[in-house]
XYZ file of C-alpha atoms in Angstrom:
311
model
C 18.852 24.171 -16.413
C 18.547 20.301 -15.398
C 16.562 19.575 -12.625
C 17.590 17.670 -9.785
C 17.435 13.844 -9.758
C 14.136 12.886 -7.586
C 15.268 11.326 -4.353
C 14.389 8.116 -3.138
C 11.554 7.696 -0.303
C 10.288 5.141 2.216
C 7.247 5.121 0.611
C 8.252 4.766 -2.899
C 10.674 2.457 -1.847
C 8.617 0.117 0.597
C 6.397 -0.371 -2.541
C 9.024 -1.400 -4.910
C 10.139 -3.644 -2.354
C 6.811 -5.159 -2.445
C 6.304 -5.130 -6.367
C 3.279 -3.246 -5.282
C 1.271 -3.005 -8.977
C -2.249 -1.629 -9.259
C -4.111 -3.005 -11.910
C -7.594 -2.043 -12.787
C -9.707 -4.670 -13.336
C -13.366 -4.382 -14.398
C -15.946 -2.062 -12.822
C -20.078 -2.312 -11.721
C -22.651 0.233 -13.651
C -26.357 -0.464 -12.200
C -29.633 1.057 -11.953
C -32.743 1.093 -9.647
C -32.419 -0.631 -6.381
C -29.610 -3.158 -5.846
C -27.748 -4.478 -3.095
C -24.256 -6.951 -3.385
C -22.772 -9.389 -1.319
C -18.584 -8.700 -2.007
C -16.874 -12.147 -0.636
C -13.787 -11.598 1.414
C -11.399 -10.458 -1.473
C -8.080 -11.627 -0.263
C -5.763 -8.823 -2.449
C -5.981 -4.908 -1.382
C -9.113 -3.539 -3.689
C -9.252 -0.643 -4.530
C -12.487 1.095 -5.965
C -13.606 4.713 -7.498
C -17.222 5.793 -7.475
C -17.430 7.679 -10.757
C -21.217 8.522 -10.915
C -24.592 7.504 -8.209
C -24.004 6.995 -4.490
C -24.613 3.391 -2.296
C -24.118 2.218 1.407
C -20.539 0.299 2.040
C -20.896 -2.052 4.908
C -17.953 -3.621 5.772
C -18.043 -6.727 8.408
C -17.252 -5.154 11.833
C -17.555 -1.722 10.384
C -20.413 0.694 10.315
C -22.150 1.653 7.443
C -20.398 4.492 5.120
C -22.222 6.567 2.611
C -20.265 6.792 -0.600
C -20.848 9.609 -3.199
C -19.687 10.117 -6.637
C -16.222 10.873 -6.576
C -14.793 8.879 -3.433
C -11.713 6.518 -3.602
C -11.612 3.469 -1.387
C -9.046 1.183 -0.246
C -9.648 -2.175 1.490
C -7.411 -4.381 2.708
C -9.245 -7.686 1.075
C -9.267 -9.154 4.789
C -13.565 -8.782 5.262
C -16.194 -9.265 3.143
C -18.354 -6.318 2.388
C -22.048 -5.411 0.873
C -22.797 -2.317 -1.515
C -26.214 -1.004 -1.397
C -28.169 1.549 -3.020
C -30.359 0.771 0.198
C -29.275 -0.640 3.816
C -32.862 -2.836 3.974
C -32.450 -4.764 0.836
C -31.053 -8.394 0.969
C -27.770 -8.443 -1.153
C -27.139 -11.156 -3.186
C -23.887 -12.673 -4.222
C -21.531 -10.370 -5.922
C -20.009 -13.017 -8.140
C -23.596 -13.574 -9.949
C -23.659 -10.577 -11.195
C -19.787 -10.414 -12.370
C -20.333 -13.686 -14.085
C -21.276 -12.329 -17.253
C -19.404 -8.775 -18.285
C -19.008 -6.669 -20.991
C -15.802 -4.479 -21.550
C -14.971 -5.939 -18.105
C -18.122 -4.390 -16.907
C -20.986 -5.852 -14.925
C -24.465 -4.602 -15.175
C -27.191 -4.278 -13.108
C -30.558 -3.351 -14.146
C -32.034 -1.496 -16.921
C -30.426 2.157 -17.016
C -27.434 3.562 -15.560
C -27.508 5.781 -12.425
C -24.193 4.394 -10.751
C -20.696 3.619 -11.676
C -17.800 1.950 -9.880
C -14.508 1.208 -11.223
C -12.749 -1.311 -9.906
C -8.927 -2.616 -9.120
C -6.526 -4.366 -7.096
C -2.852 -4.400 -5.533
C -0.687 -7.033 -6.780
C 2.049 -7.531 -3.766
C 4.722 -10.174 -3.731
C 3.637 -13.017 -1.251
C 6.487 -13.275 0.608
C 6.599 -9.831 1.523
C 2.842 -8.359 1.747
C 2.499 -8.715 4.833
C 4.876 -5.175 5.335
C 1.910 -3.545 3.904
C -1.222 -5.559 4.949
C 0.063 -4.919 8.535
C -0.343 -1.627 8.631
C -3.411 -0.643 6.208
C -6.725 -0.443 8.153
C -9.466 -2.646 6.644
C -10.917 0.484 4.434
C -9.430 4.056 3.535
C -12.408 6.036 2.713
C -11.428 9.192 0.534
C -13.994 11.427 0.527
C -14.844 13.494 -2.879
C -15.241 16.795 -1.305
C -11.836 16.322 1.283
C -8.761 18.708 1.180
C -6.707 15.626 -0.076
C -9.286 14.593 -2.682
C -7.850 16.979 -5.589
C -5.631 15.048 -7.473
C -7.921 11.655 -6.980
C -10.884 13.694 -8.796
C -8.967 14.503 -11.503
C -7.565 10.721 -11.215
C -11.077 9.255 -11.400
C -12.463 11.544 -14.427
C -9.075 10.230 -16.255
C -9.752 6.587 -15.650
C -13.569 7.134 -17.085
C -12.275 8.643 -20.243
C -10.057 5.336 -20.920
C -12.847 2.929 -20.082
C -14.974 4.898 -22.111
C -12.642 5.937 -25.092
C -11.353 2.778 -26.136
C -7.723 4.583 -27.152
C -4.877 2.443 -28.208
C -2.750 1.722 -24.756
C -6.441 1.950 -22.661
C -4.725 -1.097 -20.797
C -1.287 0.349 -19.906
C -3.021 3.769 -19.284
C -5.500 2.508 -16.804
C -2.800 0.347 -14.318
C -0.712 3.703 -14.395
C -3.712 5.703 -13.736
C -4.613 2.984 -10.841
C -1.473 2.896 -9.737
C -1.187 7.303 -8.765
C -5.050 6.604 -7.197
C -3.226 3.668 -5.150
C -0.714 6.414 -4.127
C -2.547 9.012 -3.453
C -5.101 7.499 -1.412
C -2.205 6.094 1.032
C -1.137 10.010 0.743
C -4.276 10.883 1.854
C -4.403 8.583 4.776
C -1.481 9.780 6.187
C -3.028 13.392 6.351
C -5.026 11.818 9.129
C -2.365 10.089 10.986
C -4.026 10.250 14.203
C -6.079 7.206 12.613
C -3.250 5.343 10.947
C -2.823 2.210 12.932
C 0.954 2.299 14.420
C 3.671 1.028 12.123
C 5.979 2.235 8.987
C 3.034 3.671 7.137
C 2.009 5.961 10.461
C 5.483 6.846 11.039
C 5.389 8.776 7.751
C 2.494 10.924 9.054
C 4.644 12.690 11.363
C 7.386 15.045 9.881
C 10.143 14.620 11.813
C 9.720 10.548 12.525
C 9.453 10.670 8.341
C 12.704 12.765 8.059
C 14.163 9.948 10.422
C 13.076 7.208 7.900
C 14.052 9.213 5.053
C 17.528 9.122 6.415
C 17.533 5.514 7.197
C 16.525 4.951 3.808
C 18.736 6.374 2.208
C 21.751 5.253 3.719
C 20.666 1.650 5.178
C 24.710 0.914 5.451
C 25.341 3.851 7.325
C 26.197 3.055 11.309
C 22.750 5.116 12.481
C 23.811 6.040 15.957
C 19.852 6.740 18.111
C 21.836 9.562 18.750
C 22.818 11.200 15.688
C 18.712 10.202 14.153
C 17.899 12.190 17.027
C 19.736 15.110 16.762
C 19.065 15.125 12.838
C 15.369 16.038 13.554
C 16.161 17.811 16.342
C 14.908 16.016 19.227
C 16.415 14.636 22.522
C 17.465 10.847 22.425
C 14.908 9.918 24.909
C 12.081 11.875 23.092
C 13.169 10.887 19.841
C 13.439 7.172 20.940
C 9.992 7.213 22.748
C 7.711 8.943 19.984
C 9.434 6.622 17.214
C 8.474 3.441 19.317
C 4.981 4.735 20.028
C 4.388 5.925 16.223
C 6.179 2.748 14.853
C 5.945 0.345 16.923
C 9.377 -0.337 17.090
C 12.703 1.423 18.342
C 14.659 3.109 15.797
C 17.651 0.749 15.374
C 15.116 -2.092 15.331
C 13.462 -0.827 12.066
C 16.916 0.036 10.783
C 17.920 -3.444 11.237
C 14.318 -4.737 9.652
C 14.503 -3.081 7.001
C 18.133 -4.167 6.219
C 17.215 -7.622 6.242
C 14.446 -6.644 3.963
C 17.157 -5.637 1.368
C 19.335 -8.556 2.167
C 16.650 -10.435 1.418
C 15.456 -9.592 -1.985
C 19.217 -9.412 -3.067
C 19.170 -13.217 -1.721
C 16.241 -13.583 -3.964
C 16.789 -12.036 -6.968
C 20.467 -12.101 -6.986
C 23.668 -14.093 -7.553
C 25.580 -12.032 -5.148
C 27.537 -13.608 -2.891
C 26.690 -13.396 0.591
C 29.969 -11.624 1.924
C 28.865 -9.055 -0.944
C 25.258 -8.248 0.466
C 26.712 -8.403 4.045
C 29.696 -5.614 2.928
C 26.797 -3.884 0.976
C 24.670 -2.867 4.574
C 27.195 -2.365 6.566
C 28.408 -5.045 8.268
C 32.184 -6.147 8.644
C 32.035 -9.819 8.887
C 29.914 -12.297 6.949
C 29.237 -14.096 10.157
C 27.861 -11.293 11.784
C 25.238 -10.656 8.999
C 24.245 -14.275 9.016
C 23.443 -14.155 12.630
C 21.357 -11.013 12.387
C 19.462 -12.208 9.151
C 18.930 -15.681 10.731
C 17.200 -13.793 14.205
C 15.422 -11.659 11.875
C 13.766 -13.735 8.774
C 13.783 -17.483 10.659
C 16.835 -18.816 8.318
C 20.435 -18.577 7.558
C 21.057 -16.466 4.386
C 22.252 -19.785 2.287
C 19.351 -21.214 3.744
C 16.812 -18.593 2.634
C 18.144 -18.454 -0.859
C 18.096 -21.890 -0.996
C 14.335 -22.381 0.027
C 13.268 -19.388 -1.969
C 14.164 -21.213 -5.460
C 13.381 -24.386 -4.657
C 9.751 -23.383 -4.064
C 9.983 -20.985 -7.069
């Protein structure tokens, strides 16, 4: 019996949008007493502490505790110290990655602690969709009800790094990439704590059954009424929990996220611009251009235009 073709999500599809690629890149074992000094990283990190426990303290933050097993997720926005204790002076980070083995750094004489390492690759022109709504560190605790599939995650990425099997790289980024996932999944269980925006919005069912929708059918003429009565709320509840989840009212993110498509079609496309207007919904070409001009600062021939001259 075939199984049903896997529908498209706001998720999965807000990270395609942004190319979002995890790739694993290198990893700290250490020993004894050690403290580093992480420079602001500037690309979302993300980091799994296979073995030992340290201190995180993130600028602005207080101090976390990690233990073997947790996943975290920073943004890249603040720099950050890891400490096996809070009193020692960390030095710089960068030292000790200046000289690795197997993409490894090392840190004293034996091995009591390891941390594999990563980051997000997102497409410049559109990471912002994502940086604007991740807190500055998701902090995935080993021994959480969402932690499951990120143990098994982390014990598959220390097999690779230590196997050395043909396709280590390739399995490692795809490896990275479900811990990447999963960790966002895990934030969301919390969604009291997500700060307001698309990626909170998916938190709640019935605001992520409205985006779902919305999603799917970005073309579709979304009435606030029909969204509403899809999930089963009143217009003016609907309306008002949407806005205070999202940040925005419902047609509003309809119409950003539209532009979002129009744009990477303008992009990555030779399609006329009648074409992408038809595509989303609109009946007139001049309509489109109006609404894509308020929206992303520039007529659609004017986007395009920019985007390959720079590229």
């Amino acid at each position: 019996m075939p199984l049903d073709p896997i529908s498209s999500d706001p998720l999965s599809e807000i990270l395609d949008l942004l190319d979002a690629r995890c790739v694993m890149s290198g990893g700290l074992i250490a020993g004894g007493d050690w403290a580093l000094r992480f420079a602001r990283p500037g690309v979302v990190k993300i980091m799994a502490l296979a073995e030992g426990t340290c201190w995180m303290m993130v600028e602005g933050m207080a101090p976390a505790r990690l233990d073997t097993g947790d996943v975290i997720l920073v943004d890249g926005r603040r720099a950050f110290v890891l400490a096996t204790d809070r009193a020692l002076e960390p030095r710089e980070a960068s030292s000790a990655f200046a000289q690795k083995i197997d993409g490894l750094a090392r840190i004293g004489d034996h091995r009591s602690f390891v941390m594999l390492g990563g980051h997000v690759a997102l497409d410049p022109a559109r990471a912002t969709l994502l940086l604007d709504v991740l807190p500055p560190v998701i902090h995935v605790r080993h021994d959480s009800d969402e932690a499951v599939a990120l143990q098994w995650l982390v014990q598959q990425l220390v097999r690779e790094v230590n196997g050395g099997h043909p396709g280590t790289a390739l399995a490692t980024s795809q490896l990275a990439q479900l811990m990447f996932v999963q960790a966002l999944r895990a934030h969301l269980q919390g969604a009291g704590s997500v700060a307001g925006g698309w990626l909170r919005g998916l938190g709640d069912a019935r605001i992520a059954q409205a985006l779902r929708l919305m999603h799917a059918e970005p073309a579709r003429t979304w009435t606030l009424g029909e969204l509403a009565r899809s999930v089963a709320m009143s217009r003016t509840t609907f309306a008002l929990r949407f806005k205070n989840l999202v940040g925005i009212a419902p047609l509003s993110y309809l119409l950003g996220w539209r532009m979002h498509l129009a744009g990477r079609d303008l992009r990555e496309s030779d399609r006329a611009v009648s074409e992408i207007a038809f595509g989303l919904g609109y009946t007139s070409e001049s309509a489109f251009s109006n609404a894509f001009k308020r929206q992303m600062g520039k007529a659609p021939k004017r986007y395009r235009t920019a985007f390959r001259n720079v590229a």
